[in-house]
mmCIF file of C-alpha atoms in Angstrom:
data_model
loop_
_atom_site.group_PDB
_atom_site.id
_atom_site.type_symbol
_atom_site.label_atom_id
_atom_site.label_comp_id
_atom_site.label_asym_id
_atom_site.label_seq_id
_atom_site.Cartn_x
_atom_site.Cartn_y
_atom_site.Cartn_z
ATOM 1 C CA UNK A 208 0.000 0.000 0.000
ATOM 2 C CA UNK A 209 1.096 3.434 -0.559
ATOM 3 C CA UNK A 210 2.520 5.090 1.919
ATOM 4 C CA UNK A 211 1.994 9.132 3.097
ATOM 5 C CA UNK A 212 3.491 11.325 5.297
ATOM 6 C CA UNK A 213 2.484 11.355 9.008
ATOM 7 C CA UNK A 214 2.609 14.266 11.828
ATOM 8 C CA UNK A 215 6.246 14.630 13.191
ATOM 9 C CA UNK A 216 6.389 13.501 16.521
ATOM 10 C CA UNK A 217 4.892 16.235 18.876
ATOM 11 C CA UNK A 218 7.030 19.290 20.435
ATOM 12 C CA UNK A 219 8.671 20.746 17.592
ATOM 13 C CA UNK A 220 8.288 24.576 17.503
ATOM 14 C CA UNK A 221 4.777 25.536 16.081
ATOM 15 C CA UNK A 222 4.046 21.928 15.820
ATOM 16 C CA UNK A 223 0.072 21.727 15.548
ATOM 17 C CA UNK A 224 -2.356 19.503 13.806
ATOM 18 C CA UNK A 225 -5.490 21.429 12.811
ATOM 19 C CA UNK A 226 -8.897 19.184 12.428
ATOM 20 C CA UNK A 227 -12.082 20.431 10.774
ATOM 21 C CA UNK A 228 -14.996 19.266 9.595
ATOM 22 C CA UNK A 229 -18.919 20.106 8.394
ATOM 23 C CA UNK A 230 -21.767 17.777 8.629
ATOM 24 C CA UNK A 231 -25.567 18.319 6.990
ATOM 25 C CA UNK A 232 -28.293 19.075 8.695
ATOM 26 C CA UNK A 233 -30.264 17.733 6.328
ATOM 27 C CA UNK A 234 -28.527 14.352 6.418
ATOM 28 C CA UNK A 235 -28.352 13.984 10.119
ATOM 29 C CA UNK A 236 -32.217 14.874 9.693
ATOM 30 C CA UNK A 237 -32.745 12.152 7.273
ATOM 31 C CA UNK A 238 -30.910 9.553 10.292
ATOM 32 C CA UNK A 239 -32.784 10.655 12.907
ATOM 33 C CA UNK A 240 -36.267 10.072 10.990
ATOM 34 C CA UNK A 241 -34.634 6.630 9.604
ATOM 35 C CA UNK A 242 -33.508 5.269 12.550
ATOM 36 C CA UNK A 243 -34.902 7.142 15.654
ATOM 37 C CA UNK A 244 -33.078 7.710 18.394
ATOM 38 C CA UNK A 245 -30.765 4.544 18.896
ATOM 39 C CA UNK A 246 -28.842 5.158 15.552
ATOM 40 C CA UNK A 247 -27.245 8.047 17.253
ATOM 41 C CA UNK A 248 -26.391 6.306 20.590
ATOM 42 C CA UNK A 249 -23.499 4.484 18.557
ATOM 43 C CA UNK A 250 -21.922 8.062 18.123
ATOM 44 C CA UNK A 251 -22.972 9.851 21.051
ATOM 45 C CA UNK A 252 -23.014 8.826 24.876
ATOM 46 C CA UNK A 253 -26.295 9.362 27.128
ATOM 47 C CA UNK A 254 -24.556 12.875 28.424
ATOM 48 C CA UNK A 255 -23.779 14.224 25.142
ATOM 49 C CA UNK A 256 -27.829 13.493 24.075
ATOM 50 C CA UNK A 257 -28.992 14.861 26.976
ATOM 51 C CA UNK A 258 -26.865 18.414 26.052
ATOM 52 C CA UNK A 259 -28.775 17.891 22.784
ATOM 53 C CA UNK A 260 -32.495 17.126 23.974
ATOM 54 C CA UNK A 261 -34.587 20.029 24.035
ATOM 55 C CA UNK A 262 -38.055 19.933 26.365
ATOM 56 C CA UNK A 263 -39.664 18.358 22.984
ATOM 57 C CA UNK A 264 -37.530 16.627 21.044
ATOM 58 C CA UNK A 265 -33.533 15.735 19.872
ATOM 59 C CA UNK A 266 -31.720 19.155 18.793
ATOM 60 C CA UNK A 267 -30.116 17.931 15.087
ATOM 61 C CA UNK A 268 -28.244 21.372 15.311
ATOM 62 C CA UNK A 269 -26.832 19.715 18.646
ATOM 63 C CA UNK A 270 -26.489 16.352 16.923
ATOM 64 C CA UNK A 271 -24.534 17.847 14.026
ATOM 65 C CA UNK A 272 -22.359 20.545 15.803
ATOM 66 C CA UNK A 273 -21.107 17.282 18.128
ATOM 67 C CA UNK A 274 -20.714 14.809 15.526
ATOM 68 C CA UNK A 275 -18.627 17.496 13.437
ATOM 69 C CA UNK A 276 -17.061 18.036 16.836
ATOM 70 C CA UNK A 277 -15.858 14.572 16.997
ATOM 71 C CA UNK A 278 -14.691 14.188 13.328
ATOM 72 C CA UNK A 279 -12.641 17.339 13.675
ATOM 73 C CA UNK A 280 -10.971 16.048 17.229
ATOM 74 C CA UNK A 281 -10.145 13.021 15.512
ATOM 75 C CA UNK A 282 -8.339 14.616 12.535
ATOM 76 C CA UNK A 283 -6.255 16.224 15.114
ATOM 77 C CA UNK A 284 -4.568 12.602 16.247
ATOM 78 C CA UNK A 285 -3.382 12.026 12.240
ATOM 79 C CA UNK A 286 -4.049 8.350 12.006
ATOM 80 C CA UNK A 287 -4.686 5.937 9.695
ATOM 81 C CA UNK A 288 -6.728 2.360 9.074
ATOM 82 C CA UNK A 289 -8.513 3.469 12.263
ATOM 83 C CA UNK A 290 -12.166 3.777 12.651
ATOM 84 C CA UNK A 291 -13.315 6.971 14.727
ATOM 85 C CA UNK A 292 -13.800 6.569 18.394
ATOM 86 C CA UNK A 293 -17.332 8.025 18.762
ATOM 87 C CA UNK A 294 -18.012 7.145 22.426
ATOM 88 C CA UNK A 295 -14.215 7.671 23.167
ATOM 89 C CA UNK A 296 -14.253 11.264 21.943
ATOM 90 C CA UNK A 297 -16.751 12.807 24.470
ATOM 91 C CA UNK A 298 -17.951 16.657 23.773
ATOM 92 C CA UNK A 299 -19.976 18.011 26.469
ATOM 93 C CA UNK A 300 -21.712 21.425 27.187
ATOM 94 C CA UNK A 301 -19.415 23.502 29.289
ATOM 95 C CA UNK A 302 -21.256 25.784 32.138
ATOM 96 C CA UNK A 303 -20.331 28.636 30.018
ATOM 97 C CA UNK A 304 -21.850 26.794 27.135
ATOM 98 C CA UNK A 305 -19.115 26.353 24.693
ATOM 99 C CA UNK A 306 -17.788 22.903 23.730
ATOM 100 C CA UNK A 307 -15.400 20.761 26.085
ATOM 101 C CA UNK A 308 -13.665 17.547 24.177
ATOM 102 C CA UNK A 309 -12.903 14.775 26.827
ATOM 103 C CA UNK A 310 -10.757 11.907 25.477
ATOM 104 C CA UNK A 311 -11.179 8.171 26.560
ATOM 105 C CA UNK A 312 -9.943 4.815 26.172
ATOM 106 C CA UNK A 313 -8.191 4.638 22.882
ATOM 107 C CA UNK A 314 -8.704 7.819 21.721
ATOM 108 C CA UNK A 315 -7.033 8.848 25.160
ATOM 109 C CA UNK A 316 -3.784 6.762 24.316
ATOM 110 C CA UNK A 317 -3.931 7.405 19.850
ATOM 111 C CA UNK A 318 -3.685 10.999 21.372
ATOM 112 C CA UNK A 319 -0.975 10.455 24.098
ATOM 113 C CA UNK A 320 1.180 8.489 21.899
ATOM 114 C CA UNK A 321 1.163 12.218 18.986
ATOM 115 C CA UNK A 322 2.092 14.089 22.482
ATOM 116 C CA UNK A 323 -1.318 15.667 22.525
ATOM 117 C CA UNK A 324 -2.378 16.264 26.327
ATOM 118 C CA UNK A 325 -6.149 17.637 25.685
ATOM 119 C CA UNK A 326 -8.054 18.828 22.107
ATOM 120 C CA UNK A 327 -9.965 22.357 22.153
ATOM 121 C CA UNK A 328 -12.618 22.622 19.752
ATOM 122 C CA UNK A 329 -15.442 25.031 18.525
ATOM 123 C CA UNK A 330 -18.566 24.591 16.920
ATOM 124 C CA UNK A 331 -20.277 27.290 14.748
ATOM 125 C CA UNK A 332 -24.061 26.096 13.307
ATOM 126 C CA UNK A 333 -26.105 27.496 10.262
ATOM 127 C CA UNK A 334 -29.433 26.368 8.896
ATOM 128 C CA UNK A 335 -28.172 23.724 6.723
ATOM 129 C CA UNK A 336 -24.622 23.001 8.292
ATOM 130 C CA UNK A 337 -22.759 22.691 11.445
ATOM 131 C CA UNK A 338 -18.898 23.253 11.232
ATOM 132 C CA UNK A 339 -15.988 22.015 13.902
ATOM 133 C CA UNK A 340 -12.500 23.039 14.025
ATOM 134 C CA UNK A 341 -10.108 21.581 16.954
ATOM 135 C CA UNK A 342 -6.556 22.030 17.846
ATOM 136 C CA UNK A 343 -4.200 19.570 20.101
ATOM 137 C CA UNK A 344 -2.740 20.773 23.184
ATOM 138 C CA UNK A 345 0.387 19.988 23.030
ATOM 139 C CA UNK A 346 2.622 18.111 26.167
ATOM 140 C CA UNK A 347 5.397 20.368 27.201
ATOM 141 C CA UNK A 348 8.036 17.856 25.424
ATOM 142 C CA UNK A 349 8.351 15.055 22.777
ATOM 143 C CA UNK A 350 6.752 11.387 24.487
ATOM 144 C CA UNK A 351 8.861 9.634 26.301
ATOM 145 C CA UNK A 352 10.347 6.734 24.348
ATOM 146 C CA UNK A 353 9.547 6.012 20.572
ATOM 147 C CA UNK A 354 6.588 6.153 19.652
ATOM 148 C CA UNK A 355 4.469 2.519 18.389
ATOM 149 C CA UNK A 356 2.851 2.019 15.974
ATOM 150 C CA UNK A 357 -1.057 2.172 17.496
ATOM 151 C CA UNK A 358 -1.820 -0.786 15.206
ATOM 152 C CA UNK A 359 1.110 -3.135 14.045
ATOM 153 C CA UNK A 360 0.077 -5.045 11.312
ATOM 154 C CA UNK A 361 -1.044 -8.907 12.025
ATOM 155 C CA UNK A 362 1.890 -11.501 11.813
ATOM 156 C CA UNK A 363 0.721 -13.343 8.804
ATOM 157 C CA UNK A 364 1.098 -10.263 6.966
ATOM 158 C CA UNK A 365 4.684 -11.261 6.174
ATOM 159 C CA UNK A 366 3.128 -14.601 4.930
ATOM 160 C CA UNK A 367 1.051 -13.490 2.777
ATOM 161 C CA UNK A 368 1.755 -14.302 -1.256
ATOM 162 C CA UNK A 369 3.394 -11.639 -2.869
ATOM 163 C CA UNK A 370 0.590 -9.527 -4.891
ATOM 164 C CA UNK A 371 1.036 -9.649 -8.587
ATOM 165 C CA UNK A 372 3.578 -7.024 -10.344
ATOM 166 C CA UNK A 373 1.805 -3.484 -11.374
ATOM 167 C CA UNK A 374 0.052 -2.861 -14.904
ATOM 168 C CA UNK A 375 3.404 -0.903 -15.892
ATOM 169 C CA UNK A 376 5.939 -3.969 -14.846
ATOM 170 C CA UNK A 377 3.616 -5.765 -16.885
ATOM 171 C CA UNK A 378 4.011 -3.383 -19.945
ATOM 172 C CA UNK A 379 7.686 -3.446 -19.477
ATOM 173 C CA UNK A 380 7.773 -6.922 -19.680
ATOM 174 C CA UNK A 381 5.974 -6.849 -23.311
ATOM 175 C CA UNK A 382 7.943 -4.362 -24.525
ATOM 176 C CA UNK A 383 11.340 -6.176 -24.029
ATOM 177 C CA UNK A 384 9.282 -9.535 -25.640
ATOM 178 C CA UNK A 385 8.553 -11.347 -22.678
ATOM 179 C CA UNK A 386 5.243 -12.805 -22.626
ATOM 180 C CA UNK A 387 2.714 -11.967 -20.834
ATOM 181 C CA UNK A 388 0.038 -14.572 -19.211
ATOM 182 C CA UNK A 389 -3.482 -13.134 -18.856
ATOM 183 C CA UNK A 390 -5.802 -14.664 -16.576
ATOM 184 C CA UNK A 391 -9.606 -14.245 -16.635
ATOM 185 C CA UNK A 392 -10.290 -13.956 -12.761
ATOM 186 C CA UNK A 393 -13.249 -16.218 -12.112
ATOM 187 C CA UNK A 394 -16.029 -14.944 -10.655
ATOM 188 C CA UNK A 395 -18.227 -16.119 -7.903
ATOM 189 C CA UNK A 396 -21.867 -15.237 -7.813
ATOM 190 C CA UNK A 397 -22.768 -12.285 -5.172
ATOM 191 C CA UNK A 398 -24.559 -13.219 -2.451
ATOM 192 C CA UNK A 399 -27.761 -11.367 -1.457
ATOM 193 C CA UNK A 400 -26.913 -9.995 1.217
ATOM 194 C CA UNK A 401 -23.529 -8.529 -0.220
ATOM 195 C CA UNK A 402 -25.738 -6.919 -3.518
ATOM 196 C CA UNK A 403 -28.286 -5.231 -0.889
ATOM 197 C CA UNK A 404 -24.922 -3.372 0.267
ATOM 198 C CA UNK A 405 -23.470 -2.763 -3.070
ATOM 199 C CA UNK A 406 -26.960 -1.060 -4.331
ATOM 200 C CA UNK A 407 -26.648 1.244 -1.387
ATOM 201 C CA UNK A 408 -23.152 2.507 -2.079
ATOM 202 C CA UNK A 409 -24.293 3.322 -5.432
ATOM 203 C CA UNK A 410 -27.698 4.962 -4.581
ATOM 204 C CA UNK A 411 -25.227 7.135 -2.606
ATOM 205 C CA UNK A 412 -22.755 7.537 -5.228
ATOM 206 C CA UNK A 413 -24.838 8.310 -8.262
ATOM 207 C CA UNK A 414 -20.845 8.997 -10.277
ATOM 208 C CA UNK A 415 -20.521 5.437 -10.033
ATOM 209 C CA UNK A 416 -21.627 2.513 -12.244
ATOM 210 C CA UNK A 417 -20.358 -0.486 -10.732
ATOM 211 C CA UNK A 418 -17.813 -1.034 -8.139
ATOM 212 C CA UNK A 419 -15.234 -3.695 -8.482
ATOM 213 C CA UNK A 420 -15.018 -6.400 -6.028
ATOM 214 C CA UNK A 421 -11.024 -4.947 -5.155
ATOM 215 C CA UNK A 422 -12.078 -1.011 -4.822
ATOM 216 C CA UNK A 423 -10.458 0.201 -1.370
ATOM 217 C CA UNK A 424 -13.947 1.972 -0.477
ATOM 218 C CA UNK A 425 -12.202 3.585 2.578
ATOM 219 C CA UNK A 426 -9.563 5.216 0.505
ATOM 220 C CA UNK A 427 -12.196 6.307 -2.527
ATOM 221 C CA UNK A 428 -14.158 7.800 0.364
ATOM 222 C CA UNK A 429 -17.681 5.690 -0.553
ATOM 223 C CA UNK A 430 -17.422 5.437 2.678
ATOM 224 C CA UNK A 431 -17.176 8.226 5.847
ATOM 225 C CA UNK A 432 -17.507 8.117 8.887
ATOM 226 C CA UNK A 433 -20.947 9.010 9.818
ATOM 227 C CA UNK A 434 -21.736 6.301 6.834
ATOM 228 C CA UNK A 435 -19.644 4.190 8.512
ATOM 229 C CA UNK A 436 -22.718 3.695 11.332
ATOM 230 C CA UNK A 437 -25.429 3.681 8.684
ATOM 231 C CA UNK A 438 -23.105 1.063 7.122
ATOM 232 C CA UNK A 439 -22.419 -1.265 10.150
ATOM 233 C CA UNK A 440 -26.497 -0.832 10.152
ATOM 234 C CA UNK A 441 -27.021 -2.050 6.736
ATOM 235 C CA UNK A 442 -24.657 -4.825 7.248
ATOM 236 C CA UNK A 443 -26.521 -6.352 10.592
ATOM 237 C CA UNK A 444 -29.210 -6.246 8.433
ATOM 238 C CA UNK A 445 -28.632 -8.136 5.929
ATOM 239 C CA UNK A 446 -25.928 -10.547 7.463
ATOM 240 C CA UNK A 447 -27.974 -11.362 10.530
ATOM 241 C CA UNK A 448 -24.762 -10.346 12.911
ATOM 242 C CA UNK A 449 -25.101 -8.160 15.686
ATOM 243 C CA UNK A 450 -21.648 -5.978 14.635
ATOM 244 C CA UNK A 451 -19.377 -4.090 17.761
ATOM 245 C CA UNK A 452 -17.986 -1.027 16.017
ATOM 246 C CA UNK A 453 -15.608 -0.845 18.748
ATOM 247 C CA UNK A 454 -13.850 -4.159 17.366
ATOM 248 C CA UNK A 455 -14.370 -4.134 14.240
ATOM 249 C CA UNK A 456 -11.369 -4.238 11.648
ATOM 250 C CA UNK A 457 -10.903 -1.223 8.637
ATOM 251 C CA UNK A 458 -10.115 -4.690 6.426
ATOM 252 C CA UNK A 459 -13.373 -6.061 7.087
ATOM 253 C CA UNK A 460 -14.846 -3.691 5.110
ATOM 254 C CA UNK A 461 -12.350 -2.063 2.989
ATOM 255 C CA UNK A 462 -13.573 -3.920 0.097
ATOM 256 C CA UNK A 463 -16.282 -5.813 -1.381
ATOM 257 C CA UNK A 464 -14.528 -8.996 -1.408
ATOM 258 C CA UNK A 465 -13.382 -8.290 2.102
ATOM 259 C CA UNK A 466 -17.238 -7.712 3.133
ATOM 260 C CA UNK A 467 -18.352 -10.676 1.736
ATOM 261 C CA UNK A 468 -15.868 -13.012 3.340
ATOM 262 C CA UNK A 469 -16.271 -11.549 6.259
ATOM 263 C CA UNK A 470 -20.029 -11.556 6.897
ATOM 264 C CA UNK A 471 -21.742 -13.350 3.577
ATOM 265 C CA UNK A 472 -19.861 -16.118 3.148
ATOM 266 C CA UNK A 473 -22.407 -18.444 3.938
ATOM 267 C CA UNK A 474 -24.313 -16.941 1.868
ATOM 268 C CA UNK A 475 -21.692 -17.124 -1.165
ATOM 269 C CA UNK A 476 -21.235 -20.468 -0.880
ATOM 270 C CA UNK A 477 -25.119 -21.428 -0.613
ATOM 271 C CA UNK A 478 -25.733 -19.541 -4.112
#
């Protein structure tokens, strides 16, 4: 996998990783009136609704400002082939009424390990948006110690086969009159369950008209974060598993093929 640059380690002078990030109200509407409620206690904890409950109803100006809230805090940390936190990235109503970002659990030790001691964040709302932007307080000094990586890769990962040679080695081959095999890559029919969730990434990305088994969907952004809940709804759903977002692995659903071996392959092999 490609690789890209990542925040130097925390300290340096005017060392500072900005997050922002905008949500729709209209799309956190369209949740809310989907899924009630209980879609949004994945994201939020019982304190953080209760800053958003008005005497009638759920505030989705309060639902949007914290959820933006939370995706900015999160860009601060600079990570990747990690799922956001939600209940581990806690923004609560101060007494003077602006924003205070508590960090927990892993999100506590993804931000100690970047030398960030707290996250300060604001929130600014409009009729059809709600915008975040956070900033890392920094520790006085780099961490102690080198920093780990937050998640090494798995052991077998050395023992995996080596992936075939890029489209260009392959052209280079050809040109200096080596042959080159080409394989027809046999396809298995789709499951049911695994076509319910490839319609819905297309209903939502109209630019698209198909999407091959391989497509990284994290990387081409089909799917965000606050999809990412709506998605790990769709996929209990349709696979019949009751899914903890807190465990669950970035390759598990990083690709079509991944999906379906990991929660329709039952179903693969019955069609």
């Amino acid at each position: 996998m490609q690789t890209r640059p990542v925040a130097p380690p925390a300290g340096g002078l005017g060392w500072a990783n900005l997050g922002m990030d905008i949500v729709s109200v209209t799309r956190v509407r369209r949740l809310l009136t989907l899924y009630g409620e209980d879609f949004f206690r994945r994201m939020l904890t019982p304190g953080e609704l209760a800053d958003c409950r008005t005497s009638a109803r759920l505030d989705v100006l309060g639902l949007c400002g914290r959820i933006a809230a939370k995706e900015a805090a999160f860009k601060t940390l600079r990570v990747r082939a990690v799922f956001l936190p939600w209940l581990d990235i806690v923004v609560r109503r101060s007494e003077g009424g602006w924003p205070l970002v508590e960090l927990r659990g892993p999100a506590a030790a993804l931000a100690a390990e970047s030398g960030i001691a707290a996250i300060t964040v604001t929130i600014s709302h409009d009729v059809d948006y709600a915008v975040a932007v956070a900033a890392p307080v920094l520790e006085t000094g780099p961490p102690e110690g080198p920093v780990q990586p937050v998640h090494p890769a798995p052991p077998e990962e050395s023992a995996r086969p080596a992936q075939p040679a890029p489209a260009a080695a392959h052209d280079c081959a050809s040109a200096a009159g080596t042959p080159t095999a080409h394989h027809t890559p046999r396809r298995h029919p789709m499951s049911d369950g695994l076509q319910l969730v490839k319609n819905w990434l297309l209903a939502r990305h109209e630019e698209l008209d198909d999407i091959a088994p391989d497509l990284d969907l994290i990387e081409n952004r089909l799917i965000d974060s606050l999809s990412f809940v709506e998605f790990v709804f769709l996929l209990e759903q349709h696979s019949g598993r009751s899914i903890q977002m807190e465990t669950l692995e970035v390759d598990e659903i990083r690709t079509l093929a991944a999906i379906e071996t990991h929660f329709f392959a039952a179903q693969a092999v019955q069609a």
